[in-house]
Short mmCIF file of C-alpha atoms and ligand atoms in Angstrom, two decimals:
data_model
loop_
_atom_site.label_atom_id
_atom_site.label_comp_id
_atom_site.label_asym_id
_atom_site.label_seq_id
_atom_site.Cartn_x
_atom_site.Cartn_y
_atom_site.Cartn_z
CA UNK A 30 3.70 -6.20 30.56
CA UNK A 31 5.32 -6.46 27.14
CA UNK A 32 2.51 -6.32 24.60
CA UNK A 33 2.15 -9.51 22.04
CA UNK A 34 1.35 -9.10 18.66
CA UNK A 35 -0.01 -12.10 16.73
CA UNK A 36 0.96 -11.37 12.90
CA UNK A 37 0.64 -13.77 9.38
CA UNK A 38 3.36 -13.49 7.77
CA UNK A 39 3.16 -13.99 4.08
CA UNK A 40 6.01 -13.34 1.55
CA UNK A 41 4.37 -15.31 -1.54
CA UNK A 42 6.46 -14.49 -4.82
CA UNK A 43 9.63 -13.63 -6.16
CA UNK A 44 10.96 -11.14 -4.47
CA UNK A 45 8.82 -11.13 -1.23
CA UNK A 46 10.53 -13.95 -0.11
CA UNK A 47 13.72 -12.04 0.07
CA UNK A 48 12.13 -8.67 1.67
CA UNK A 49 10.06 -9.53 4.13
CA UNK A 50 11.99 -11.82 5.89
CA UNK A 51 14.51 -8.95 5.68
CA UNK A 52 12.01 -6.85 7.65
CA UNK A 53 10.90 -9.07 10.32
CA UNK A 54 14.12 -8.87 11.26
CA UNK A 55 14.17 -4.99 11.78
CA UNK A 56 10.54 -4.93 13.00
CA UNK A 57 11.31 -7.57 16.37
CA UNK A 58 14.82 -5.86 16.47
CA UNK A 59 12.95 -2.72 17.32
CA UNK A 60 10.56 -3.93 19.49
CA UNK A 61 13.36 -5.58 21.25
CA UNK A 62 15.25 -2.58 21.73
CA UNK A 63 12.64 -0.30 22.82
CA UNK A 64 11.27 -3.11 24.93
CA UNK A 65 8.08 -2.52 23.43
CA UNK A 66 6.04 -5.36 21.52
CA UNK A 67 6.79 -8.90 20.56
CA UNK A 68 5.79 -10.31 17.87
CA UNK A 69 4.36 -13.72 17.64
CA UNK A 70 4.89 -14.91 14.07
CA UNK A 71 3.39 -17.47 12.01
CA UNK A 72 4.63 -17.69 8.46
CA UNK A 73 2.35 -18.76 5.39
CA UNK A 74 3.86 -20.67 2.10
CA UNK A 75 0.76 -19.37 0.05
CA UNK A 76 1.36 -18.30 -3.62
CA UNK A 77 2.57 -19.20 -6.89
CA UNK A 78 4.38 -22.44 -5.81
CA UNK A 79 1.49 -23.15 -3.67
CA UNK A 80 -0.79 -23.06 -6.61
CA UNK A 81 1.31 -24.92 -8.57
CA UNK A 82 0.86 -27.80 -5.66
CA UNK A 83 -2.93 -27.32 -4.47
CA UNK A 84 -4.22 -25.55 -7.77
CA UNK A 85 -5.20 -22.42 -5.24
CA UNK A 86 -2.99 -19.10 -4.20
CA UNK A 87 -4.36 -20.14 -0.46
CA UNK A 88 -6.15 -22.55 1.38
CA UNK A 89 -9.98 -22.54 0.79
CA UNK A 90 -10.50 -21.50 4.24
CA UNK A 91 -7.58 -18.73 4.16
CA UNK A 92 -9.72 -16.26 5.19
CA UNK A 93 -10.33 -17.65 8.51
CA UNK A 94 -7.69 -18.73 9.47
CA UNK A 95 -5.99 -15.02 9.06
CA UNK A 96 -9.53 -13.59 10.87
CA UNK A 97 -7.94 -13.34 14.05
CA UNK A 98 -4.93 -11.99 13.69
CA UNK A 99 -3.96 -8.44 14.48
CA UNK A 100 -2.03 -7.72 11.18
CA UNK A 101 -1.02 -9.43 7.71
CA UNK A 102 2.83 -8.53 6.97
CA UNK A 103 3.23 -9.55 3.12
CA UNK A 104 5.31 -9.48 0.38
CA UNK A 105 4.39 -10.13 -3.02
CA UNK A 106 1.90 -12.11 -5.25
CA UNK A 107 2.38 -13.25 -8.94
CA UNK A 108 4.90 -14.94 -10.70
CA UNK A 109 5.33 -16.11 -14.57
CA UNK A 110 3.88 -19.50 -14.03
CA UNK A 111 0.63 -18.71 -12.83
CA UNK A 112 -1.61 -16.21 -14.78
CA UNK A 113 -1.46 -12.62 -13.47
CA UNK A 114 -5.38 -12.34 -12.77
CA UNK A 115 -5.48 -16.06 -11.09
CA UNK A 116 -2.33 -14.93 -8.81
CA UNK A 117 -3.93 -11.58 -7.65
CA UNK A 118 -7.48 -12.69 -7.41
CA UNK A 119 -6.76 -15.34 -5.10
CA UNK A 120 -4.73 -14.06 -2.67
CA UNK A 121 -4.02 -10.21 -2.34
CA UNK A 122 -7.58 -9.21 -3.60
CA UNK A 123 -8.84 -11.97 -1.79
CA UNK A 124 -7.88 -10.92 1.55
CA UNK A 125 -7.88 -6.55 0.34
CA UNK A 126 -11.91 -7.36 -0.31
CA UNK A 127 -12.46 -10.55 1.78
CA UNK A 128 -11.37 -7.79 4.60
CA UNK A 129 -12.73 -4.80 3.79
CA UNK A 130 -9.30 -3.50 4.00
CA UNK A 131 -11.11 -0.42 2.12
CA UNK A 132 -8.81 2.03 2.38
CA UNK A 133 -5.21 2.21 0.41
CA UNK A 134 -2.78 4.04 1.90
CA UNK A 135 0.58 4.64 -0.34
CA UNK A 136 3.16 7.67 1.41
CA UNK A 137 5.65 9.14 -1.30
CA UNK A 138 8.18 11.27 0.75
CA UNK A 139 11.29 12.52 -1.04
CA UNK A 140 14.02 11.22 1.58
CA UNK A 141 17.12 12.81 1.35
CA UNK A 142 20.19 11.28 -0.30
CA UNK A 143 17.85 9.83 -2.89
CA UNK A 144 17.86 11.58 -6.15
CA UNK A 145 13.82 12.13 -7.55
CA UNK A 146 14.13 12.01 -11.70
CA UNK A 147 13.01 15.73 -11.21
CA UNK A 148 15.58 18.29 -11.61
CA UNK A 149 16.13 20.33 -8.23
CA UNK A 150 13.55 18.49 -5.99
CA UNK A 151 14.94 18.80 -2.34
CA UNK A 152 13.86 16.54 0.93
CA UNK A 153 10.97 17.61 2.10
CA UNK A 154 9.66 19.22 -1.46
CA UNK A 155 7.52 15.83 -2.31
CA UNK A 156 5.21 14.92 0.82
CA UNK A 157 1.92 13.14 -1.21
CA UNK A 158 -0.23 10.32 0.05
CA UNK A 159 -2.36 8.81 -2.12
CA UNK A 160 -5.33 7.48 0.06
CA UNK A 161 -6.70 4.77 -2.79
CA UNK A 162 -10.03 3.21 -2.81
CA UNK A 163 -9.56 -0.42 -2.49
CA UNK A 164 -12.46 -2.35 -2.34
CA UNK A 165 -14.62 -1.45 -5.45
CA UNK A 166 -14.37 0.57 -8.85
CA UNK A 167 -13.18 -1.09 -11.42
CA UNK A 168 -11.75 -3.71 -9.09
CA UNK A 169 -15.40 -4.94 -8.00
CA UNK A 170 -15.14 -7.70 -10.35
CA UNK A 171 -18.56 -7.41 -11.72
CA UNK A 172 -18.66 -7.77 -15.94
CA UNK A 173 -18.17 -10.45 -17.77
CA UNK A 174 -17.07 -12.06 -21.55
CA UNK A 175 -20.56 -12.90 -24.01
CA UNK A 176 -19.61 -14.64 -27.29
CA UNK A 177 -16.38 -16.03 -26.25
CA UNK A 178 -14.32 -15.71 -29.17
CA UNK A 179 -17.29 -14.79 -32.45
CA UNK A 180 -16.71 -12.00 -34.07
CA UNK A 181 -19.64 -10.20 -31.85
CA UNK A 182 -17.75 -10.85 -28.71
CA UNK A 183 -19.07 -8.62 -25.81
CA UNK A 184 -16.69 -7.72 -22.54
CA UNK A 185 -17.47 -5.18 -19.95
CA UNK A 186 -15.77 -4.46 -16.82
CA UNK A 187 -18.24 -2.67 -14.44
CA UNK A 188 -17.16 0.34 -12.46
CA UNK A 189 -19.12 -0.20 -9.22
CA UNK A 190 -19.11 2.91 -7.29
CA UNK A 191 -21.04 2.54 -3.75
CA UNK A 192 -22.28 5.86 -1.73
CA UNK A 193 -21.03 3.71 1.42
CA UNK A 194 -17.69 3.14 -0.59
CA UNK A 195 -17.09 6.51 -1.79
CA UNK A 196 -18.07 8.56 1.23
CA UNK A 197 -15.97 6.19 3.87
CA UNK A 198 -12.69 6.89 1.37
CA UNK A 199 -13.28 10.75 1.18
CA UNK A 200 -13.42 10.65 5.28
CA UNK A 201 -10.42 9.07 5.62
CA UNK A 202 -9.10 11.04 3.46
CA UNK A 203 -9.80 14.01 4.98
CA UNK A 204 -9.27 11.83 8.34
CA UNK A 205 -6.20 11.73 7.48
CA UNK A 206 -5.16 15.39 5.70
CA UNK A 207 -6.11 16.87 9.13
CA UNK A 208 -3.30 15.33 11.15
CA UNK A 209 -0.84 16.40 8.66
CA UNK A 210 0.76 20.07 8.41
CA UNK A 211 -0.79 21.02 5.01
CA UNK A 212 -4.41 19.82 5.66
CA UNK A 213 -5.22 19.51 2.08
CA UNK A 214 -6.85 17.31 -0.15
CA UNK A 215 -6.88 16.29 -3.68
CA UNK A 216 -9.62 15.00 -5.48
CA UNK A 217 -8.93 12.49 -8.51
CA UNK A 218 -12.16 12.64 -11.00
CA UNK A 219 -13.06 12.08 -14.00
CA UNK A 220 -16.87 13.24 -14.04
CA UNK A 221 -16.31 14.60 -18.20
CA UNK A 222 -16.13 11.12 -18.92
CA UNK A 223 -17.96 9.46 -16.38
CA UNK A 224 -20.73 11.15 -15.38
CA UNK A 225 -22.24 8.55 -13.01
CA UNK A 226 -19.36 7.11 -10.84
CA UNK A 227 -17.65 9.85 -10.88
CA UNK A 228 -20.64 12.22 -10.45
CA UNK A 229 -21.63 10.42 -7.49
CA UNK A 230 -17.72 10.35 -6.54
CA UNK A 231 -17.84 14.91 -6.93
CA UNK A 232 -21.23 15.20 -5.37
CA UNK A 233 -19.89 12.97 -1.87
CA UNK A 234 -16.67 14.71 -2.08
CA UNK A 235 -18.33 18.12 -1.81
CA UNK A 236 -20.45 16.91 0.80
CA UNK A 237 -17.78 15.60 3.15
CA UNK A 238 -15.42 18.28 2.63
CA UNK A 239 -18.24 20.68 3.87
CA UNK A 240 -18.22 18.86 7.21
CA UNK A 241 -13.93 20.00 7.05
CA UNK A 242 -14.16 23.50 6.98
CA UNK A 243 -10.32 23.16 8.87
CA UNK A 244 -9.21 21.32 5.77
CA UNK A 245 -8.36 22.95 2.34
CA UNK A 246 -9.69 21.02 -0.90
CA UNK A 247 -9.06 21.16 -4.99
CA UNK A 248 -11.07 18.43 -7.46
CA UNK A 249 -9.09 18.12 -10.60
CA UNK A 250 -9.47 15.95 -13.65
CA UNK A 251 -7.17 12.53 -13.19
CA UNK A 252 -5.49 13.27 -16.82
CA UNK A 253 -4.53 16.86 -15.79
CA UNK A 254 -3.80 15.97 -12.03
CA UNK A 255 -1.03 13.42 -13.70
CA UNK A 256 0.64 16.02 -15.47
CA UNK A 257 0.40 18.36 -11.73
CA UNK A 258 2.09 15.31 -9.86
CA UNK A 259 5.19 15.85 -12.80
CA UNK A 260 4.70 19.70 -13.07
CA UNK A 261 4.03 20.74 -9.56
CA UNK A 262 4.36 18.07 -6.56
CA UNK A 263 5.24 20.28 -4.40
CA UNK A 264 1.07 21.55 -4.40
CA UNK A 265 0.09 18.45 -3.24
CA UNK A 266 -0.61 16.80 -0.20
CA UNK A 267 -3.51 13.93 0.63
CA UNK A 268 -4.81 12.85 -2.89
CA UNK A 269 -7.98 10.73 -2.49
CA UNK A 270 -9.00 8.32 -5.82
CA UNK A 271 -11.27 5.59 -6.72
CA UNK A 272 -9.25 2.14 -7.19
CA UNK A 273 -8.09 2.75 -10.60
CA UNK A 274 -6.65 6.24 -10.64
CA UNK A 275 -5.27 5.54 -7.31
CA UNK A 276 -3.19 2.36 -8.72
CA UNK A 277 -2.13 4.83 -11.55
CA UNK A 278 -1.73 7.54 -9.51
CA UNK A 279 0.31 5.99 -6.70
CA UNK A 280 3.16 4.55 -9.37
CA UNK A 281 3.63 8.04 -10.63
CA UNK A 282 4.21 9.54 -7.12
CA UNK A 283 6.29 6.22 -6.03
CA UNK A 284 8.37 7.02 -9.06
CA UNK A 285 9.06 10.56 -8.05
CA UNK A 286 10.49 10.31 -4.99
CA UNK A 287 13.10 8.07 -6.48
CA UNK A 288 12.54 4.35 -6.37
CA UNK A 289 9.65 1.43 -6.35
CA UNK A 290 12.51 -0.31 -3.57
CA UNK A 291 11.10 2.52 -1.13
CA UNK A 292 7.41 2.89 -1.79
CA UNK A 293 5.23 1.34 1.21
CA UNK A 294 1.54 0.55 1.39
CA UNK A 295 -0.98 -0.21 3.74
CA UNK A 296 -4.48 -2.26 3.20
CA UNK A 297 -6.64 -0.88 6.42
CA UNK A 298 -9.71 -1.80 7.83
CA UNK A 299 -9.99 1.13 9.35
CA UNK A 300 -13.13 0.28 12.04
CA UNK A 301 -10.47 -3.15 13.07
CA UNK A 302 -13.38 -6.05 12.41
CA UNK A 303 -10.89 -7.55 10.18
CA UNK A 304 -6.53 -7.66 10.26
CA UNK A 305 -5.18 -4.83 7.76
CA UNK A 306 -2.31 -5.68 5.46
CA UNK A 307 0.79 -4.03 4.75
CA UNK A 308 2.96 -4.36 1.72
CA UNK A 309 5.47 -3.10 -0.41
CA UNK A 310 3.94 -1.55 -3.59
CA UNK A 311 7.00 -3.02 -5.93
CA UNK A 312 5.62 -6.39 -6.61
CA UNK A 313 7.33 -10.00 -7.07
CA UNK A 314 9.98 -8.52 -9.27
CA UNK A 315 10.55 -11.88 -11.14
CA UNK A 316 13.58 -9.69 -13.35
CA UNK A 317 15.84 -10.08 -10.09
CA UNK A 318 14.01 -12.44 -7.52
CA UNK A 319 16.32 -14.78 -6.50
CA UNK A 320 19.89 -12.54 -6.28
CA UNK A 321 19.02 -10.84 -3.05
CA UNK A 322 19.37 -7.97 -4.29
CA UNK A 323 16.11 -6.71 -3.56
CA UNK A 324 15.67 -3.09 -1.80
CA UNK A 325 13.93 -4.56 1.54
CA UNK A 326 13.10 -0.51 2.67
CA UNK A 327 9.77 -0.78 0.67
CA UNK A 328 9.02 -4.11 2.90
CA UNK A 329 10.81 -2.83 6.38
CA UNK A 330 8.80 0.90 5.86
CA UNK A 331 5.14 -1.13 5.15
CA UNK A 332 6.25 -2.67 8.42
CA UNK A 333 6.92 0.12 10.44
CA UNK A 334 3.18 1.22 9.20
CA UNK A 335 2.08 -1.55 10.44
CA UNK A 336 3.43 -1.31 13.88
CA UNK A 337 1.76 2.39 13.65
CA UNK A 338 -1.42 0.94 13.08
CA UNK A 339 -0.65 -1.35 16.21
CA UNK A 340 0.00 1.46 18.07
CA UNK A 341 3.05 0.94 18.16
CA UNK A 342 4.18 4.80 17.29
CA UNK A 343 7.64 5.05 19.35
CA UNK A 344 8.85 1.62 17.16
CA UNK A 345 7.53 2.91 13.97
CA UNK A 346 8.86 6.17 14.38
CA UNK A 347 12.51 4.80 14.82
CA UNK A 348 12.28 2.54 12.05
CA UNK A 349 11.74 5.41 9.99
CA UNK A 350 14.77 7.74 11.56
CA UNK A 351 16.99 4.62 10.36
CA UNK A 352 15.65 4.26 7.17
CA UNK A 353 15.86 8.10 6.74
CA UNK A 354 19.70 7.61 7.96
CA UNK A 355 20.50 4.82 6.23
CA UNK A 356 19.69 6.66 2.86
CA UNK A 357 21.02 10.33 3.65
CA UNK A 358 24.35 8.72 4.57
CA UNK A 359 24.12 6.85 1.10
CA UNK A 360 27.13 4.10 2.10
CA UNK A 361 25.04 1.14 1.45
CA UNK A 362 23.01 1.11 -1.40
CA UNK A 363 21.23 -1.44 -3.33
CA UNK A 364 21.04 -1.66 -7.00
CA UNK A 365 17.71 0.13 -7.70
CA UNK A 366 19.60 3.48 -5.72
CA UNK A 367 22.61 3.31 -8.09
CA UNK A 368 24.82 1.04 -5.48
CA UNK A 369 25.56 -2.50 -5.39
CA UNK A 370 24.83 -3.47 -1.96
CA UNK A 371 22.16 -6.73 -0.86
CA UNK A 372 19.01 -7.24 0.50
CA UNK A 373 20.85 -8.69 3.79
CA UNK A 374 23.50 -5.57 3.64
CA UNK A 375 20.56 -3.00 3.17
CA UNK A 376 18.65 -4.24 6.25
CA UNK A 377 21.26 -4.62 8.21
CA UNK A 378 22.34 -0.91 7.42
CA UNK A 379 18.83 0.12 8.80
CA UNK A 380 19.27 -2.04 11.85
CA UNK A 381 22.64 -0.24 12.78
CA UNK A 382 20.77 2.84 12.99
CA UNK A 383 17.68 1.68 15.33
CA UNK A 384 18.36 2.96 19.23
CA UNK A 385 20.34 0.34 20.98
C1 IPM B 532 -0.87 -2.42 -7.08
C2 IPM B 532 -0.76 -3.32 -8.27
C3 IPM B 532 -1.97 -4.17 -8.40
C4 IPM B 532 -3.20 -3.31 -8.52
C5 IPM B 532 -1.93 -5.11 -9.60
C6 IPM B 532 -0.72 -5.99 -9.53
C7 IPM B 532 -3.22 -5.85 -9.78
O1 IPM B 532 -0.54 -2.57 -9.41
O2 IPM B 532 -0.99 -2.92 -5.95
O3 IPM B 532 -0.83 -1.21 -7.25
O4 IPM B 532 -3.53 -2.80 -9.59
O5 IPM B 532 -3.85 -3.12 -7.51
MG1 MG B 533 -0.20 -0.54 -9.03
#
């Protein structure tokens, strides 16, 4: 029997309305063609404009009523007429913490017939993911503003590290680095600075990478380890960071192998008590939402991680052939590759190259 998928389908802002709907099409086009899933789809209108209407991002009880679905496809969040930090909070942090989704998950491959702003990088030569911790740091929204606006003004933003937090993102980490050819991981600190997150952060690592003795490791400073992802990309593999310096960390790698338009993500709740989320990294994109010109591979790859996630490997593993095929042949390209092509042209491209 033909398995069923339910999945919420939100595109929120800008240019999420333009992408996603461009990858539902390629994700039931595969699972048509393979005769593999179906997907049962109910789409969500939550967001800017839905602020602007009801004064929230989503409905009070928006975390129930996504509780029992098996995956969150979405697109973007924030827009210039709602406040970045009201946009964010209430709906993709919402649901990232409201979930657990603790892990991060951001793949930077070098594809070929996409040019990396590094001289003489080849396909293959960038292969990073940067597993990001997304539930706590200096996300955890603990801190506050004293003195509003006197001249003795306080405002801290508390890093919360947790041992349960720290040592459940190293695992997967190293989960992760052992099903991949390299089996290495990275570790992002900053103990010089920060003694006490990031000591605890050093001291877990150490731990848990003694219980990986199959699985190579290097700790490096997040300054210097910057400057490596530049120098010397090639040396990297499975780079695990708190929430910060993964955020940072992830753009820099997403900008190496070429464009933002490509770079997927996934928001995982790894033990499955709550639906994971998958997203393009690129945001709403307010500079060009509206032309359709929008690179929807970002949004059609996030997808195809989601349908791994569903166990749906076969599907997710020809969505990313195409994609790979689509770019190495280089005929349709939109704007952010140096072409001129659409959002609609784009994803069609990728569906030409799925199996019949
Ligand atoms: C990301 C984004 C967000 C983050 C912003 C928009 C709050 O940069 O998903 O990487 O920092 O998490
Ligand atoms: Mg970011």
């Amino acid at each position: 029997m033909m398995q069923r998928y339910r999945i919420a389908v939100i595109p929120g802002d800008g240019i999420g309305q333009e992408v996603v709907p461009a990858g539902v099409e390629v994700l039931q086009a595969a699972g048509e063609r393979l005769a593999a899933y179906a997907l049962d789809l109910v789409w969500f209108d939550w967001g800017c404009d839905y602020y602007l209407r009801h004064g929230r991002m989503m409905p009070a009880d928006g975390l129930e009523i996504l509780r029992d679905f098996d995956a969150i496809y979405f697109g973007a969040c924030g827009f210039p007429t709602v406040p970045d930090h009201i946009s964010l909070g209430g709906l993709r942090l919402a649901i990232c913490q409201g979930f657990d989704q603790y892990v991060c998950l951001r793949p930077a491959r070098l594809l070929a017939g996409v040019a990396s702003p590094l001289a003489g990088k080849r396909p293959g030569d960038i292969d990073i993911v940067v597993v990001r911790e997304n539930t706590e740091g200096l996300y955890a929204g603990a801190g506050g503003r004293t003195h509003r606006g006197l001249p003795i003004e306080v405002a801290t933003q508390i890093q919360v590290f947790t041992r349960v937090g720290v040592e459940r993102i190293i695992r997967y980490a190293f989960d992760l680095a052992r099903r991949r050819p390299r089996r290495h991981v990275t570790s992002a600190t900053k103990a010089n600075a920060c003694p006490y997150t990031l000591g605890l952060w050093d001291e877990l690592f150490a731990q848990v990478a003694g219980a990986y003795p199959d699985v190579t490791t290097d700790v490096q400073l997040v300054d210097s380890l910057a400057a490596r992802c530049v120098n010397k990309p090639e040396s990297l593999d499975v780079i695990v960071a708190d929430n910060l310096f993964g955020d940072i960390l992830s753009d820099i790698t997403g900008a190496l192998v070429g464009s933002l338009g490509l770079a997927p993500s996934a928001n995982i709740d790894p033990e499955r008590r709550y639906p994971s989320m998958f997203e393009p990294v690129h945001g709403s994109a307010p500079d060009i939402a509206g032309r359709g010109i929008a690179n929807p591979i970002a949004a059609i790859w996030s997808g195809a991680m989601m349908l791994e996630f569903l166990g749906q490997e076969p599907a997710a593993g020809a969505i990313l052939r195409a994609i790979e095929e689509t770019l190495r042949e280089g005929a349709v390209r939109t704007p952010d590759l140096g072409g001129q092509a659409t959002t609609r042209q784009m994803a069609a491209a990728v569906l030409a190259h799925l199996p019949i």
